[in-house]
Short mmCIF file of C-alpha atoms in Angstrom, two decimals:
data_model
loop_
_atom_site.label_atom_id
_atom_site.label_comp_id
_atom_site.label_asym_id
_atom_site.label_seq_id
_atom_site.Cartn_x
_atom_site.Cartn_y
_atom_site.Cartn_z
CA UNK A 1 21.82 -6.60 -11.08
CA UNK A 2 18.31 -6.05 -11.90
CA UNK A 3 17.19 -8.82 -10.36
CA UNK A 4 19.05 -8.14 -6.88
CA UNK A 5 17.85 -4.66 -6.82
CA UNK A 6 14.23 -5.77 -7.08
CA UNK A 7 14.85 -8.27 -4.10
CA UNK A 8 16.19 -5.54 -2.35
CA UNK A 9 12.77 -3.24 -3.13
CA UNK A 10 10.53 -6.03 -2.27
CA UNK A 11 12.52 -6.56 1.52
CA UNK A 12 12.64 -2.49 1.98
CA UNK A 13 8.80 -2.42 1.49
CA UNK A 14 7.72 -5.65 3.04
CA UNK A 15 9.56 -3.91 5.99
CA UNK A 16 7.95 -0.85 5.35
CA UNK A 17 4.85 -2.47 5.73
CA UNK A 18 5.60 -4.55 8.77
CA UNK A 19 6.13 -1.01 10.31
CA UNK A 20 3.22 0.61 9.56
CA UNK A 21 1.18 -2.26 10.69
CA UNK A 22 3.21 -3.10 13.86
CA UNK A 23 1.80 -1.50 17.43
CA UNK A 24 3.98 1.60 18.74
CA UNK A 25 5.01 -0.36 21.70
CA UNK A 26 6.62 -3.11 19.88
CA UNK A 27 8.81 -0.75 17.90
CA UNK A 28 12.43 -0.42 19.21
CA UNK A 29 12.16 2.98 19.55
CA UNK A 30 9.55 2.32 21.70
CA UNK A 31 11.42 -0.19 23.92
CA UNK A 32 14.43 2.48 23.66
CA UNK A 33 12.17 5.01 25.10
CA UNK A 34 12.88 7.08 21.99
CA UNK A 35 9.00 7.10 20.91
CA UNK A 36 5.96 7.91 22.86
CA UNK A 37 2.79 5.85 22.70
CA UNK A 38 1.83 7.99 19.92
CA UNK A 39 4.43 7.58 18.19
CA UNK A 40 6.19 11.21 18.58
CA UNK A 41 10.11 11.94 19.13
CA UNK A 42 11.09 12.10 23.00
CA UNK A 43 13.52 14.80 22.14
CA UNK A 44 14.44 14.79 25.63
CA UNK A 45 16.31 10.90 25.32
CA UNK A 46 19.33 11.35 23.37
CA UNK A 47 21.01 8.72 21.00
CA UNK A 48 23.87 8.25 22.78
CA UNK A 49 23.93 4.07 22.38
CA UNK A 50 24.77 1.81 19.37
CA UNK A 51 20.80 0.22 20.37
CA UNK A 52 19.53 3.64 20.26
CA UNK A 53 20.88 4.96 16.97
CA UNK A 54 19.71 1.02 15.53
CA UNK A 55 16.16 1.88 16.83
CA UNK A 56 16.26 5.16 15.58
CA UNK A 57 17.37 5.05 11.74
CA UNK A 58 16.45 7.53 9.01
CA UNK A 59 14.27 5.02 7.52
CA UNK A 60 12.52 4.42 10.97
CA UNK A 61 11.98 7.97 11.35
CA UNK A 62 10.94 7.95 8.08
CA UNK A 63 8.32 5.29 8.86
CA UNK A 64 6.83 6.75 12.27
CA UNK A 65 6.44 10.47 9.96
CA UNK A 66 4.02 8.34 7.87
CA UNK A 67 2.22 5.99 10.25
CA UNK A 68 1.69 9.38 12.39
CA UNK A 69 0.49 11.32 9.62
CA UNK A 70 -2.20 8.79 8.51
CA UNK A 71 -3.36 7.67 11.85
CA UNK A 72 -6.79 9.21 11.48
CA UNK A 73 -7.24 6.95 8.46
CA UNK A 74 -8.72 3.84 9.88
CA UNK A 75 -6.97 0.79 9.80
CA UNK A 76 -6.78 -1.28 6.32
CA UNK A 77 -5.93 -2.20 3.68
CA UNK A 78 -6.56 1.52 2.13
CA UNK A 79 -4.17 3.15 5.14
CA UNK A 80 -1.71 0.65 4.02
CA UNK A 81 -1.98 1.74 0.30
CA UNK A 82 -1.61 5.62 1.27
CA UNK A 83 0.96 5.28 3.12
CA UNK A 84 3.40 3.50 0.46
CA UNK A 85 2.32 6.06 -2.20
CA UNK A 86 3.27 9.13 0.24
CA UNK A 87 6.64 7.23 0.55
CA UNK A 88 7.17 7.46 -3.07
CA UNK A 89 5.92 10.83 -4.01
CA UNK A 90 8.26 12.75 -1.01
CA UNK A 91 11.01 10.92 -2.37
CA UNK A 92 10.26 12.36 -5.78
CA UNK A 93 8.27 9.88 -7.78
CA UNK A 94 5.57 8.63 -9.28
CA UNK A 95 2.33 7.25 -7.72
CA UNK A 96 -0.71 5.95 -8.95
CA UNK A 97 -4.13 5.08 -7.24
CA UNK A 98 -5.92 3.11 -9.62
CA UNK A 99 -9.77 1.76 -8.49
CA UNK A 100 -12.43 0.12 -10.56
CA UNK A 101 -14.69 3.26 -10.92
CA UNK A 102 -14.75 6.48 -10.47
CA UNK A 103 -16.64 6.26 -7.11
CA UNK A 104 -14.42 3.85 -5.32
CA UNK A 105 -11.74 5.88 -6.60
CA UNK A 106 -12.88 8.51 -4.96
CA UNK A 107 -13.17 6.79 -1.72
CA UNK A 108 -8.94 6.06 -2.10
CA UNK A 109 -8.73 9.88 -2.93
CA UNK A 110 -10.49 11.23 0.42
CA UNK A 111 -7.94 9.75 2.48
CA UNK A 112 -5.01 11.23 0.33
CA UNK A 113 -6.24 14.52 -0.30
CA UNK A 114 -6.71 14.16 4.02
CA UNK A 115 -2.99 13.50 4.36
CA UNK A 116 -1.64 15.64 1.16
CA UNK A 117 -3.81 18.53 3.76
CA UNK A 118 -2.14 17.64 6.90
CA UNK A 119 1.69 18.08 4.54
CA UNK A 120 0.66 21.28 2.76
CA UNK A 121 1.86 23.76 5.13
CA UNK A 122 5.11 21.29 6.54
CA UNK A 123 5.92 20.61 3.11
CA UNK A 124 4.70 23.02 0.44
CA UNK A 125 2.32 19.82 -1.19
CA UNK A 126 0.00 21.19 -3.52
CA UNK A 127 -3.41 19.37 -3.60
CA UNK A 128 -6.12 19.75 -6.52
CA UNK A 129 -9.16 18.55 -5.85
CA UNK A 130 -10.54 18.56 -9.25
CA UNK A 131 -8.03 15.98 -10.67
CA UNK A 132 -7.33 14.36 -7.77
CA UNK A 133 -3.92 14.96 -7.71
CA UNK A 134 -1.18 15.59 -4.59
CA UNK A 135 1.67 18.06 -5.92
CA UNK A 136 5.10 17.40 -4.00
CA UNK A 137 7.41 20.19 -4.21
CA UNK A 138 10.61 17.52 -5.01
CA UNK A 139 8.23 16.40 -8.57
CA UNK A 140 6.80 13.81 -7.07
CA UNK A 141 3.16 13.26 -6.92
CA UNK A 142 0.12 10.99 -6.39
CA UNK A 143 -2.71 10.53 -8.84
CA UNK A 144 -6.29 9.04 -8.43
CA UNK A 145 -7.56 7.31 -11.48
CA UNK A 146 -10.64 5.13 -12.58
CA UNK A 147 -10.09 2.04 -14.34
CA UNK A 148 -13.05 2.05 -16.22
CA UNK A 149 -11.92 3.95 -19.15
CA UNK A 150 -8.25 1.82 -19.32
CA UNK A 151 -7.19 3.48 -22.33
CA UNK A 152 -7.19 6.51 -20.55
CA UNK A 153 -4.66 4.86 -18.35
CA UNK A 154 -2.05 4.75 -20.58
CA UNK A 155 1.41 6.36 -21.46
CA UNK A 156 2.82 7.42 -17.99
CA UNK A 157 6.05 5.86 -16.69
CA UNK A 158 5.09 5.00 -12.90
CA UNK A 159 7.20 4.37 -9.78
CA UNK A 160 4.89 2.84 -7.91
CA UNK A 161 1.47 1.66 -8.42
CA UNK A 162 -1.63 0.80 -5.99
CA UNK A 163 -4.59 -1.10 -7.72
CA UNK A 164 -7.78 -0.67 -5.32
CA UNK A 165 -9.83 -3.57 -4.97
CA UNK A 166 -8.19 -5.13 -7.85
CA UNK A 167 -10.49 -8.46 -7.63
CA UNK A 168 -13.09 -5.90 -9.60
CA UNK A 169 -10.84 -4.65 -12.05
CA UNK A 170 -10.73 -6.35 -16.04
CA UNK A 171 -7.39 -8.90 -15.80
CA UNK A 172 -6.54 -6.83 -19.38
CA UNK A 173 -6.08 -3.56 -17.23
CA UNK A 174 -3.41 -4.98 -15.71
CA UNK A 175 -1.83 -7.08 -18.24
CA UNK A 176 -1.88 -5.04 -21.32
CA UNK A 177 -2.12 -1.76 -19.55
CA UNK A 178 -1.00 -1.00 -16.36
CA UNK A 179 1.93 -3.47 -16.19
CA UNK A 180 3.76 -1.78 -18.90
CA UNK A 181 3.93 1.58 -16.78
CA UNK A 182 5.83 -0.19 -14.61
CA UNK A 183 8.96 -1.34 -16.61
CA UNK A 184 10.40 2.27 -17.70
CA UNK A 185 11.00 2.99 -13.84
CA UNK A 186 11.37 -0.44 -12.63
CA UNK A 187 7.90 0.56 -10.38
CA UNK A 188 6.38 -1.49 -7.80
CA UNK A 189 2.86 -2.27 -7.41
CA UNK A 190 0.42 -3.24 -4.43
CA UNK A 191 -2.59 -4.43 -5.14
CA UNK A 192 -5.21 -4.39 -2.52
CA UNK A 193 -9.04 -6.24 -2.24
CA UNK A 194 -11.68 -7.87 -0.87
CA UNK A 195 -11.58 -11.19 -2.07
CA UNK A 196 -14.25 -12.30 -4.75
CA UNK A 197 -14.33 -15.95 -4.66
CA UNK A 198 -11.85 -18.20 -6.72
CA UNK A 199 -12.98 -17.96 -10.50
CA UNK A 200 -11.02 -14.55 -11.42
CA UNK A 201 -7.44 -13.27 -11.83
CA UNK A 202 -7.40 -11.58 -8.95
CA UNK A 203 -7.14 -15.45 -7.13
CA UNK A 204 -5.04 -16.73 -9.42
CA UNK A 205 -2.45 -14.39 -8.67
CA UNK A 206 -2.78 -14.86 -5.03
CA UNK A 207 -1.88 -18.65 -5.47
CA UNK A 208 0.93 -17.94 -8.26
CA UNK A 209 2.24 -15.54 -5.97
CA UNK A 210 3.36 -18.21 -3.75
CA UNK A 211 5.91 -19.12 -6.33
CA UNK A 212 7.42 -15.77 -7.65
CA UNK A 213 10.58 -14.00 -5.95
CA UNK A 214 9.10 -10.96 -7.24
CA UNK A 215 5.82 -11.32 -5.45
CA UNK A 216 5.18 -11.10 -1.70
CA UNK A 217 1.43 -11.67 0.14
CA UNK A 218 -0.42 -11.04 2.80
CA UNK A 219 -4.04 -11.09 4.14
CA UNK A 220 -5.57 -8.75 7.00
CA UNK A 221 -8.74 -10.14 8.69
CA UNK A 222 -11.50 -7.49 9.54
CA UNK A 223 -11.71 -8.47 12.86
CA UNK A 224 -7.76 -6.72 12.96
CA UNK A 225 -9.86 -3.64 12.74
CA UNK A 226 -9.84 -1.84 15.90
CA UNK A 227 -12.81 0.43 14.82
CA UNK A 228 -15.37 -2.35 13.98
CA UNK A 229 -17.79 -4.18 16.82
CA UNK A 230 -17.00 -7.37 16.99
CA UNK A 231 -20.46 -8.18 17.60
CA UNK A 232 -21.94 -6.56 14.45
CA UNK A 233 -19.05 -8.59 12.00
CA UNK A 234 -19.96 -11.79 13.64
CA UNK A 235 -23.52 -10.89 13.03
CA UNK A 236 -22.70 -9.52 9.02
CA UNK A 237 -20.76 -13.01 8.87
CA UNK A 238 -24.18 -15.01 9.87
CA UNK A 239 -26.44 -13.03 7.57
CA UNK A 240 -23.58 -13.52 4.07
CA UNK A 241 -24.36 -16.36 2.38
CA UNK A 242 -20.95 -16.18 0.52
CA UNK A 243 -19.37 -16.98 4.14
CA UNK A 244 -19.10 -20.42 3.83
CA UNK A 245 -16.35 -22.60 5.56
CA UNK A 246 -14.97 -23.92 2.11
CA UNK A 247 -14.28 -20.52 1.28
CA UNK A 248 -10.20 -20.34 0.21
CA UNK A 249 -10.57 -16.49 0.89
CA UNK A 250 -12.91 -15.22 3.62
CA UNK A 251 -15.37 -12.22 2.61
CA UNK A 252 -14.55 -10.54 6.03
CA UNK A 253 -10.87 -10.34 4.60
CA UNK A 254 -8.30 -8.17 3.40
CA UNK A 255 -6.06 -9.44 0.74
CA UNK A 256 -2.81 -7.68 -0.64
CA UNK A 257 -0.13 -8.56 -3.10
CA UNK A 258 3.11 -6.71 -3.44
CA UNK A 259 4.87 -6.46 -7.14
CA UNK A 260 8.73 -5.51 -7.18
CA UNK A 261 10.01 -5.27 -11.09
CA UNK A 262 13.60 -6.98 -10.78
CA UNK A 263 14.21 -6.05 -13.92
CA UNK A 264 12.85 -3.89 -17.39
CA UNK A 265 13.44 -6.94 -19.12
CA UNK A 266 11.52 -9.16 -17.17
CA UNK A 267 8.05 -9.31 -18.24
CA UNK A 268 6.92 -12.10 -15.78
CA UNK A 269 4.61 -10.03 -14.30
CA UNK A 270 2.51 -9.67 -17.31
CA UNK A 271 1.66 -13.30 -17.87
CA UNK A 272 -1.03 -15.25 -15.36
#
């Protein structure tokens, strides 16, 4: 049972994710004239057809609250990672933004504390800037951390778990400490980074992922960035020596890996 529930997890937020990253015109709702180019509710076009109610699900509702909501975050790998933990603290549970220091953690915490902002009033969401947490009203709540202190890191059962340019971070941090967080709640985990060459964990579990039912991956280019000149990455692409054409992993690239515990008894995602 465990291990169908975490297939079921890893489809629900690989979907998730294809939503967030899909343009509003190809969405149904779109199509169904449901959804502006914006994304809002044409409150005006009823659902009054078996298409229209299938375009128009709780769960896509769900999905075009969230995309709208972080739209001013620019596109990424970052946007990606706020989004899934704001799906898991309004439904009541437990998120984690883990980063390798405290300064790139605070770059991951801007763009919360921008969105837990935008829900305060809406929603009641209590944001404290001094430990970088977002409050939910239902319990639920997101939390910045560092990982460079990873005994502090310790103790707390987590739903979900987002591990910020996890390339950086020690291989024990996850292993020994953040991995066990997961099991209590059967939590999820999306780790998100530049890439850093082959000769660290972070690679290896981008090629074992291939192999894992529990795994999913997926790699954004830079130039899918709307907000960047192409002319200035081709240029920053010229002038990196690490930009070779042998390279597995591009610099200009942005790699994620999706975790789904199928079960608390199954510990494979503690072992490279």
């Amino acid at each position: 049972m465990g291990v169908l529930k975490g297939a079921a997890d890893l489809v629900y937020t690989f979907r998730f994710i294809r939503m967030m990253v899909m343009k509003w015109e190809n969405w149904d709702a779109y199509k169904q004239g449901l959804i502006d180019e914006k994304g809002k509710r044409i409150k005006s076009v009823k659902l009054d057809t078996p298409e229209k109610k299938s375009a128009y699900t709780p769960f896509v509702r769900l999905c075009a609250n969230i995309k709208r909501l972080v739209s001013k975050i620019p596109f990424g790998k970052t946007r990606l990672g706020v989004q899934l933990c704001i799906e898991t603290a309004m439904k009541g549970k437990r998120a984690w933004w883990v980063a390798p220091t405290f300064s790139i953690a605070r770059v991951g915490w801007r763009d919360i504390m921008m969105a837990g902002f935008d829900l305060a009033e809406a929603m009641g969401v209590e944001v404290k800037m001094g430990d970088m947490v977002v409050n939910f009203p239902n319990g639920g709540f997101i939390a910045v951390k560092s990982a460079d202190n990873p005994q502090r890191l310790r103790g707390e059962g987590l739903d979900f778990l987002v591990m910020d340019e996890a390339a950086f971070v020690k291989e024990e941090t996850w292993t020994e400490v953040l991995r066990p967080t997961l099991t209590e709640r059967k939590g999820s985990a999306l780790f998100i980074s530049t890439p850093r060459g082959m000769n660290n964990w972070f690679y290896r579990l981008w090629q074992d992922a291939e192999e894992r039912e529990d795994w999913a991956k997926f790699k954004f280019s830079t130039v899918d960035n709307p907000a960047i000149d192409p002319e200035e990455l081709e240029s920053a692409i010229l002038t990196t020596s690490s930009a070779s054409s042998d390279a597995p992993l591009p610099p200009f690239s942005q790699c994620c890996l999706l975790y789904t515990s199928p079960s608390p008894r199954d510990q494979r995602g503690s072992r490279m």
